[in-house]
Short mmCIF file of C-alpha atoms in Angstrom, two decimals:
data_model
loop_
_atom_site.label_atom_id
_atom_site.label_comp_id
_atom_site.label_asym_id
_atom_site.label_seq_id
_atom_site.Cartn_x
_atom_site.Cartn_y
_atom_site.Cartn_z
CA MET A 1 109.85 34.69 115.99
CA GLN A 2 112.38 35.51 113.25
CA ALA A 3 111.92 37.22 109.89
CA GLY A 4 108.16 37.05 110.24
CA PHE A 5 108.14 33.25 109.91
CA GLN A 6 106.02 31.01 112.07
CA GLN A 7 107.88 29.71 115.14
CA ARG A 8 109.09 26.17 114.46
CA PRO A 9 110.85 23.71 116.75
CA PRO A 10 114.05 22.74 114.93
CA VAL A 11 114.60 19.05 114.30
CA GLN A 12 118.37 19.49 114.40
CA GLN A 13 120.95 22.24 114.18
CA PRO A 14 121.44 23.44 110.56
CA MET A 15 124.88 22.73 109.12
CA GLY A 16 125.45 26.23 107.74
CA GLY A 17 126.74 27.96 110.86
CA PRO A 18 127.10 27.81 114.61
CA HIS A 19 123.67 29.30 115.15
CA GLY A 20 121.89 27.94 112.10
CA SER A 21 121.12 31.36 110.67
CA VAL A 22 122.72 34.09 108.62
CA MET A 23 122.84 37.64 109.86
CA ALA A 24 121.89 40.45 107.53
CA PRO A 25 124.90 42.42 106.29
CA GLY A 26 125.52 45.59 108.25
CA HIS A 27 123.52 44.53 111.30
CA SER A 28 125.21 43.93 114.63
CA HIS A 29 122.15 41.97 115.70
CA ALA A 30 120.03 40.99 112.76
CA GLY A 31 116.99 40.15 114.85
CA ALA A 32 113.98 40.17 112.55
CA HIS A 33 116.11 39.96 109.42
CA VAL A 34 117.90 36.63 109.88
CA ILE A 35 117.04 33.70 107.64
CA GLN A 36 114.79 31.31 109.53
CA PRO A 37 116.72 28.03 110.01
CA HIS A 38 115.24 25.08 108.19
CA PRO A 39 113.64 22.70 110.71
CA GLY A 40 115.26 19.65 109.11
CA ALA A 41 118.76 20.72 108.14
CA PRO A 42 120.44 19.03 105.17
CA ALA A 43 123.18 16.48 105.34
CA ASN A 44 126.51 17.18 103.69
CA ALA A 45 125.75 15.12 100.57
CA SER A 46 124.20 16.50 97.39
CA TRP A 47 120.51 16.11 96.56
CA THR A 48 119.33 15.44 100.08
CA THR A 49 115.65 15.70 100.88
CA GLN A 50 114.49 17.95 103.65
CA PHE A 51 111.42 18.18 105.83
CA THR A 52 109.56 21.44 105.51
CA VAL A 53 106.63 22.82 107.44
CA ARG A 54 103.46 22.75 105.35
CA SER A 55 102.62 26.39 105.90
CA ASN A 56 102.47 29.25 103.43
CA ASP A 57 101.67 26.85 100.58
CA VAL A 58 99.43 29.45 98.96
CA ASN A 59 101.08 32.35 97.18
CA PRO A 60 100.25 35.45 99.27
CA HIS A 61 100.26 37.49 96.06
CA ARG A 62 97.76 35.23 94.29
CA THR A 63 94.81 37.65 94.24
CA ARG A 64 97.05 40.56 93.27
CA ASN A 65 98.60 38.45 90.51
CA ILE A 66 95.18 37.74 89.03
CA VAL A 67 94.27 41.44 89.04
CA LEU A 68 97.60 42.35 87.45
CA LEU A 69 97.17 39.65 84.82
CA ILE A 70 93.73 40.94 83.82
CA ALA A 71 94.96 44.55 83.75
CA GLY A 72 98.01 43.51 81.75
CA ILE A 73 95.94 41.64 79.19
CA LEU A 74 93.57 44.60 78.75
CA LEU A 75 96.41 47.12 78.43
CA THR A 76 98.46 44.97 76.08
CA GLY A 77 95.41 44.15 73.99
CA ALA A 78 94.40 47.80 73.61
CA LEU A 79 97.91 48.98 72.77
CA GLY A 80 98.47 46.01 70.49
CA LEU A 81 95.29 46.82 68.58
CA ALA A 82 96.39 50.43 68.19
CA LEU A 83 99.79 49.33 66.91
CA PHE A 84 98.13 46.94 64.46
CA VAL A 85 96.13 49.84 63.03
CA ILE A 86 99.34 51.87 62.66
CA VAL A 87 101.12 48.98 60.94
CA LEU A 88 98.14 48.28 58.67
CA PHE A 89 97.92 51.91 57.62
CA GLN A 90 101.68 52.00 57.06
CA SER A 91 101.60 48.89 54.88
CA ILE A 92 99.03 50.35 52.49
CA ALA A 93 100.15 54.01 52.62
CA PHE A 94 103.04 53.63 50.18
CA SER A 95 101.96 50.39 48.54
CA GLY A 96 104.87 47.92 48.53
CA VAL A 97 107.36 50.52 49.79
CA GLY A 98 105.31 50.98 52.95
CA PHE A 99 106.00 47.38 53.94
CA VAL A 100 109.72 47.87 53.27
CA ILE A 101 109.75 50.97 55.49
CA LEU A 102 107.97 48.96 58.18
CA LEU A 103 110.63 46.25 58.06
CA LEU A 104 113.47 48.76 58.13
CA SER A 105 111.97 50.49 61.17
CA ALA A 106 111.60 47.16 62.97
CA ILE A 107 115.26 46.10 62.63
CA PRO A 108 116.53 47.98 65.73
CA LEU A 109 113.43 46.96 67.68
CA VAL A 110 113.96 43.25 67.00
CA ALA A 111 117.67 43.51 67.85
CA ILE A 112 117.01 45.24 71.18
CA ILE A 113 114.22 42.82 72.13
CA GLY A 114 116.55 39.90 71.38
CA THR A 115 119.29 41.38 73.56
CA VAL A 116 116.90 42.05 76.44
CA LEU A 117 115.59 38.49 76.28
CA LEU A 118 119.17 37.23 76.63
CA LEU A 119 119.68 39.47 79.67
CA ASP A 120 116.38 38.18 81.06
CA ARG A 121 117.37 34.49 81.01
CA TRP A 122 118.65 34.38 84.59
CA LYS A 123 115.31 35.37 86.10
CA PRO A 124 112.71 35.63 83.32
CA GLN A 125 110.09 38.31 83.77
CA PRO A 126 106.53 37.90 82.42
CA ILE A 127 106.39 38.13 78.64
CA LEU A 128 103.11 40.03 78.95
CA LEU A 129 104.82 42.74 81.00
CA MET A 130 107.72 43.03 78.59
CA ALA A 131 105.33 43.22 75.64
CA SER A 132 103.44 45.98 77.47
CA CYS A 133 106.69 47.94 77.73
CA VAL A 134 107.29 47.74 73.98
CA LEU A 135 103.70 48.67 73.19
CA TRP A 136 103.67 51.52 75.69
CA GLY A 137 106.70 52.98 74.00
CA ALA A 138 105.37 52.42 70.49
CA VAL A 139 101.83 53.71 71.05
CA ALA A 140 100.93 55.31 74.39
CA SER A 141 104.07 57.39 74.89
CA VAL A 142 103.92 58.68 71.31
CA VAL A 143 100.29 59.76 71.75
CA ILE A 144 101.00 61.35 75.15
CA THR A 145 103.96 63.24 73.69
CA LEU A 146 102.04 64.58 70.70
CA VAL A 147 99.01 65.61 72.75
CA GLY A 148 101.13 67.08 75.54
CA GLN A 149 103.26 69.17 73.19
CA LEU A 150 100.16 70.38 71.34
CA ILE A 151 98.42 71.49 74.54
CA PHE A 152 101.59 73.12 75.87
CA GLY A 153 102.20 74.92 72.58
CA VAL A 154 98.68 76.33 72.46
CA ALA A 155 98.79 77.37 76.13
CA ALA A 156 102.25 78.95 75.82
CA PHE A 157 101.23 80.99 72.79
CA ALA A 158 97.96 82.10 74.38
CA LEU A 159 99.58 83.15 77.66
CA THR A 160 102.97 84.49 76.55
CA GLY A 161 102.87 84.77 72.78
CA ILE A 162 105.86 82.40 72.49
CA ASP A 163 105.82 80.18 69.42
CA THR A 164 107.01 76.74 70.56
CA SER A 165 107.13 75.37 67.02
CA SER A 166 110.69 76.67 66.60
CA PRO A 167 112.83 73.69 65.46
CA ILE A 168 115.60 74.35 67.99
CA LEU A 169 113.22 74.89 70.92
CA SER A 170 111.18 71.86 69.96
CA ALA A 171 114.19 69.55 69.50
CA VAL A 172 116.37 70.62 72.42
CA VAL A 173 113.76 71.45 75.08
CA LEU A 174 110.25 70.20 74.37
CA ALA A 175 111.05 66.82 72.82
CA PRO A 176 113.33 65.64 75.66
CA VAL A 177 110.93 66.81 78.36
CA PHE A 178 107.71 65.41 76.91
CA GLU A 179 109.12 62.25 75.35
CA GLU A 180 111.11 61.12 78.39
CA SER A 181 108.22 61.91 80.74
CA ALA A 182 105.76 59.97 78.58
CA LYS A 183 108.06 56.97 78.26
CA THR A 184 109.31 56.68 81.83
CA VAL A 185 105.95 57.18 83.55
CA PHE A 186 105.20 53.55 82.69
CA LEU A 187 108.23 52.51 84.76
CA VAL A 188 106.58 54.22 87.71
CA VAL A 189 103.36 52.33 87.02
CA ILE A 190 105.25 49.03 87.00
CA VAL A 191 107.15 49.63 90.24
CA LEU A 192 103.99 50.74 92.06
CA ALA A 193 101.57 48.15 90.67
CA ALA A 194 103.85 45.16 90.05
CA ARG A 195 106.73 45.59 92.49
CA LYS A 196 107.58 41.87 92.55
CA PHE A 197 108.54 42.14 88.86
CA PHE A 198 110.66 45.26 89.36
CA GLU A 199 113.31 44.08 91.80
CA GLY A 200 116.50 45.83 90.80
CA PRO A 201 118.48 47.88 88.29
CA LEU A 202 118.65 45.09 85.72
CA ASP A 203 114.85 44.93 85.56
CA GLY A 204 114.67 48.71 85.23
CA PHE A 205 117.34 48.69 82.53
CA MET A 206 115.46 46.04 80.54
CA TYR A 207 112.04 47.68 80.88
CA GLY A 208 113.42 51.11 80.01
CA SER A 209 115.27 49.74 76.99
CA LEU A 210 112.12 48.04 75.71
CA ILE A 211 110.00 51.17 76.15
CA GLY A 212 112.64 53.23 74.35
CA ALA A 213 112.88 50.67 71.55
CA GLY A 214 109.11 50.76 71.05
CA PHE A 215 109.13 54.55 70.90
CA ALA A 216 112.04 54.55 68.44
CA PHE A 217 110.16 52.08 66.21
CA THR A 218 107.19 54.40 65.76
CA GLU A 219 109.42 57.45 65.43
CA ASN A 220 111.54 55.69 62.79
CA LEU A 221 108.37 54.78 60.94
CA LEU A 222 107.28 58.42 60.81
CA TYR A 223 110.70 59.80 59.85
CA LEU A 224 111.41 57.16 57.20
CA ASN A 225 108.00 57.81 55.68
CA SER A 226 108.81 61.53 55.46
CA ALA A 227 112.26 60.82 54.01
CA TYR A 228 110.81 58.65 51.26
CA ALA A 229 108.06 61.16 50.49
CA GLU A 230 110.62 63.99 50.16
CA ALA A 231 113.64 62.28 48.55
CA GLN A 232 112.47 58.84 47.47
CA ALA A 233 114.87 55.90 47.86
CA GLY A 234 118.00 58.02 48.39
CA GLY A 235 116.53 59.90 51.32
CA LEU A 236 115.11 56.69 52.78
CA ILE A 237 118.46 54.88 52.68
CA MET A 238 120.37 57.81 54.15
CA LEU A 239 117.97 58.30 57.06
CA PHE A 240 117.82 54.54 57.70
CA PHE A 241 121.59 54.54 58.10
CA VAL A 242 121.57 57.52 60.47
CA ARG A 243 118.67 56.38 62.67
CA CYS A 244 118.59 52.59 62.50
CA VAL A 245 122.23 51.64 61.88
CA MET A 246 124.29 54.45 63.37
CA SER A 247 122.17 55.27 66.44
CA PRO A 248 119.67 52.46 67.22
CA LEU A 249 120.15 52.61 71.01
CA LEU A 250 119.42 56.28 71.65
CA HIS A 251 115.88 56.09 73.01
CA SER A 252 116.61 52.84 74.85
CA SER A 253 119.57 54.53 76.55
CA PHE A 254 117.60 57.65 77.49
CA THR A 255 114.75 55.69 79.04
CA ALA A 256 117.00 53.09 80.67
CA LEU A 257 118.51 55.81 82.88
CA ALA A 258 115.20 56.24 84.70
CA GLY A 259 114.86 52.46 84.87
CA LEU A 260 118.26 52.23 86.54
CA SER A 261 117.56 54.88 89.16
CA ILE A 262 114.16 53.38 90.01
CA GLY A 263 115.65 49.88 90.04
CA PHE A 264 118.42 50.73 92.51
CA ALA A 265 115.79 52.16 94.87
CA ALA A 266 113.36 49.27 94.33
CA ARG A 267 116.02 46.72 95.30
CA ARG A 268 116.10 47.67 98.96
CA GLY A 269 113.92 50.77 99.30
CA THR A 270 110.30 51.59 100.00
CA TRP A 271 107.78 52.42 97.29
CA TRP A 272 108.10 56.15 97.90
CA MET A 273 111.89 55.91 97.58
CA ALA A 274 111.47 54.17 94.21
CA LEU A 275 109.05 56.90 93.15
CA LEU A 276 111.43 59.64 94.31
CA MET A 277 114.37 58.08 92.44
CA TRP A 278 112.42 58.36 89.19
CA VAL A 279 113.34 62.06 89.11
CA PRO A 280 117.17 61.87 88.79
CA GLY A 281 116.96 59.18 86.12
CA LEU A 282 114.31 61.15 84.26
CA ILE A 283 116.41 64.32 84.35
CA ALA A 284 119.53 62.44 83.23
CA GLY A 285 117.60 61.00 80.28
CA MET A 286 116.28 64.44 79.36
CA VAL A 287 119.78 65.96 79.48
CA LEU A 288 121.29 63.21 77.32
CA HIS A 289 118.38 63.47 74.89
CA ALA A 290 118.76 67.25 74.69
CA ALA A 291 122.51 66.90 74.15
CA TRP A 292 121.97 64.54 71.24
CA ASN A 293 119.34 66.75 69.62
CA GLY A 294 121.52 69.80 70.22
CA VAL A 295 124.50 68.21 68.47
CA ALA A 296 122.25 67.13 65.60
CA SER A 297 121.05 70.75 65.29
CA LEU A 298 124.53 72.31 65.10
CA PRO A 299 125.22 74.26 61.87
CA LEU A 300 127.95 71.89 60.70
CA SER A 301 128.73 70.60 57.23
CA GLY A 302 127.13 67.31 56.27
CA VAL A 303 130.32 65.26 56.73
CA MET A 304 131.33 66.94 60.00
CA SER A 305 127.81 66.59 61.40
CA LEU A 306 127.83 62.89 60.52
CA ILE A 307 131.23 62.39 62.20
CA VAL A 308 130.17 64.14 65.41
CA MET A 309 126.88 62.24 65.60
CA LEU A 310 128.64 58.95 64.88
CA ALA A 311 131.14 59.57 67.69
CA LEU A 312 128.39 60.44 70.17
CA SER A 313 126.25 57.46 69.15
CA ILE A 314 129.24 55.11 69.58
CA ILE A 315 129.85 56.45 73.09
CA ILE A 316 126.18 56.00 74.01
CA GLY A 317 126.10 52.52 72.48
CA VAL A 318 129.25 51.37 74.28
CA LEU A 319 127.88 52.65 77.59
CA TRP A 320 124.57 50.84 76.99
CA TRP A 321 126.29 47.52 76.27
CA ALA A 322 128.74 47.92 79.15
CA THR A 323 125.89 48.67 81.55
CA ALA A 324 123.90 45.69 80.29
CA PHE A 325 126.68 43.18 80.87
CA PHE A 326 127.74 44.71 84.19
CA LEU A 327 124.19 44.47 85.53
CA TRP A 328 123.84 40.92 84.20
CA TYR A 329 127.07 39.87 85.93
CA ARG A 330 126.10 41.66 89.15
CA GLU A 331 122.69 39.97 89.18
CA THR A 332 124.14 36.46 88.93
CA LYS A 333 126.85 37.19 91.52
CA THR A 334 124.32 38.60 94.00
CA ALA A 335 122.08 35.57 93.47
CA ARG A 336 124.91 33.13 94.21
CA GLU A 337 125.78 34.95 97.43
CA ALA A 338 122.14 34.93 98.59
CA LEU A 339 121.70 31.23 97.85
CA MET A 340 124.81 30.43 99.88
CA ARG A 341 123.19 32.26 102.81
CA TYR A 342 120.15 30.02 102.43
CA ALA A 343 122.51 27.05 102.45
CA GLY A 344 123.96 28.35 105.71
CA ALA A 345 120.46 28.42 107.20
CA GLY A 346 119.75 24.86 106.09
CA TRP A 347 117.31 25.40 103.23
CA LEU A 348 119.81 24.17 100.66
CA THR A 349 123.00 22.18 100.67
CA GLU A 350 126.07 24.08 99.54
CA GLU A 351 126.19 21.85 96.45
CA GLU A 352 122.61 22.80 95.60
CA ALA A 353 123.34 26.49 96.14
CA ARG A 354 126.28 26.31 93.74
CA MET A 355 124.19 24.37 91.24
CA LEU A 356 121.27 26.82 91.34
CA GLY A 357 123.53 29.88 91.42
CA THR A 358 125.65 29.37 88.30
CA TRP A 359 124.95 28.92 84.60
CA ASN A 360 127.08 25.76 84.46
CA GLY A 361 125.37 24.38 87.54
CA ARG A 362 121.92 24.99 86.08
CA ARG A 363 122.86 23.22 82.87
CA ALA A 364 124.34 20.31 84.81
CA GLY A 365 121.19 20.08 86.94
CA ARG A 366 118.93 19.95 83.90
CA ARG A 367 121.11 17.23 82.35
CA TRP A 368 121.11 15.24 85.58
CA ALA A 369 117.32 15.32 85.99
CA GLN A 370 115.67 12.84 83.65
CA GLY A 371 112.11 12.57 82.37
CA SER A 372 109.49 14.34 84.45
CA ALA A 373 112.14 15.21 87.05
CA ARG A 374 113.49 17.81 84.64
CA THR A 375 110.24 19.79 84.97
CA HIS A 376 110.72 19.96 88.74
CA MET A 377 114.40 20.86 88.31
CA LYS A 378 113.43 23.79 86.08
CA ALA A 379 110.87 24.87 88.69
CA MET A 380 113.58 24.75 91.38
CA ILE A 381 115.77 26.97 89.22
CA ARG A 382 112.94 29.49 88.74
CA VAL A 383 112.09 29.60 92.44
CA ALA A 384 115.74 29.90 93.44
CA ALA A 385 116.11 32.87 91.08
CA SER A 386 113.16 34.60 92.79
CA LEU A 387 114.55 34.28 96.31
CA PRO A 388 117.61 36.62 96.33
CA PRO A 389 115.75 39.91 95.68
CA VAL A 390 113.15 38.97 98.28
CA ARG A 391 115.92 38.27 100.81
CA ASP A 392 117.48 41.64 99.99
CA ARG A 393 114.25 43.41 100.83
CA VAL A 394 113.72 41.42 104.03
CA GLU A 395 117.27 42.22 105.16
CA ALA A 396 116.72 45.89 104.34
CA GLY A 397 113.62 45.89 106.54
CA VAL A 398 111.22 46.91 103.78
CA GLY A 399 108.16 45.14 102.44
CA GLY A 400 106.85 44.29 105.89
CA ALA A 401 105.25 41.01 106.87
CA ALA A 402 104.02 40.38 103.32
CA GLU A 403 107.60 40.18 102.03
CA LYS A 404 108.59 37.73 104.77
CA GLU A 405 105.50 35.63 104.11
CA TYR A 406 106.34 35.53 100.41
CA GLU A 407 109.86 34.34 101.24
CA VAL A 408 108.44 31.47 103.30
CA PHE A 409 106.13 30.56 100.42
CA LEU A 410 109.05 30.45 97.99
CA LEU A 411 111.21 28.39 100.37
CA ASN A 412 108.45 25.84 100.93
CA ARG A 413 107.83 25.66 97.20
CA LEU A 414 111.54 25.07 96.61
CA ALA A 415 111.50 22.18 99.08
CA ALA A 416 108.32 20.76 97.52
CA GLU A 417 109.82 20.84 94.03
CA ARG A 418 112.92 19.08 95.36
CA ARG A 419 110.82 16.28 96.87
CA SER A 420 108.85 15.89 93.63
CA MET A 421 112.05 15.77 91.62
CA MET A 422 113.56 13.12 93.90
CA ARG A 423 110.43 10.99 93.62
CA ALA A 424 110.45 11.31 89.84
CA MET A 425 114.09 10.13 89.82
CA GLY A 426 113.22 7.16 92.02
CA LEU A 427 115.44 8.43 94.84
CA LEU A 428 112.60 8.98 97.29
CA ALA A 429 109.71 6.70 98.14
CA PRO A 430 106.30 7.97 96.91
#
């Protein structure tokens, strides 16, 4: 038995290789990690239909998915309600100006969400999960930070007599530690509770960026309110430029570092490895956060301070964008390579693998499929996007039998969607 799949008598030798299977990279004898050959290997022509064993037709994660959905709805609903109260209070606090401040604070948030959604197009993650990330950052992490710093300040003063309300101590030490811990702990929750939606560094980068953007939204709201209360329109405009125009990616960058470290471990590591890798990303985010706050606290002239902060924010912004596009490119390249391995094992033709593994191929496939067949083509694209990270984990020997069973489920679903598409196009008898 290979890769945890049920033993199947092959109908014919798959066309993808001399042995009908693909060995896992780095293994001299892949054994349990080879791709199970398809029992009815494809012909050389495009859009062939294939026989597939009618096993594993039920998603092995179905019960877990229902539990996660209910938990996600409850969490998102609670955090969304809290954010609504904040927004409502903000809108009436300064009359008409309060609504203007709200809109100004939301500009970076909307821009970052839009960018993340573009990055998410290759393998879309649940909107509910992504909304939870934004709301966690905007509400839960802010509350945890405020409460945590308050408790720590009281305890530190009672035990040592140290006053932690010092601006420098608060900005350079306490804020990075408490804020980054409060934000990134939700990444740990995701990777432990919803591992199938946290499959690599791109996912971690996106989730971290959304959490950071949510946190920055609420923080901008508070700071812009204070600026208007102290200096009216002039102070509001100046702070809006510094926080929302000059440095909109700060919190997203800080939090994304933990997302990256967890994501690299989640790709091919066990749950405890993903948990352990939270620490270096968390520390890196704290250090970068402390560096930014330290520079902002330097006793420089107004112009010099602005120049230094602008230079640092440009560096951070460029690194964020470069990381985003590198991860996006890497994700699509890895997916293409994995799909070609499935083609070698007979689950796809090479033409199908190229179609499902490129942007141009996907667009061509959707144009080719007409009427109801287009729905099945889109489903094939979604399933094909889910397979590569699962194959990575099977080849790495993590995830156990459940991961292998889930791969079989996805492969059978891919074949079923192909048959349905062919019938809808009139190329296969009902």
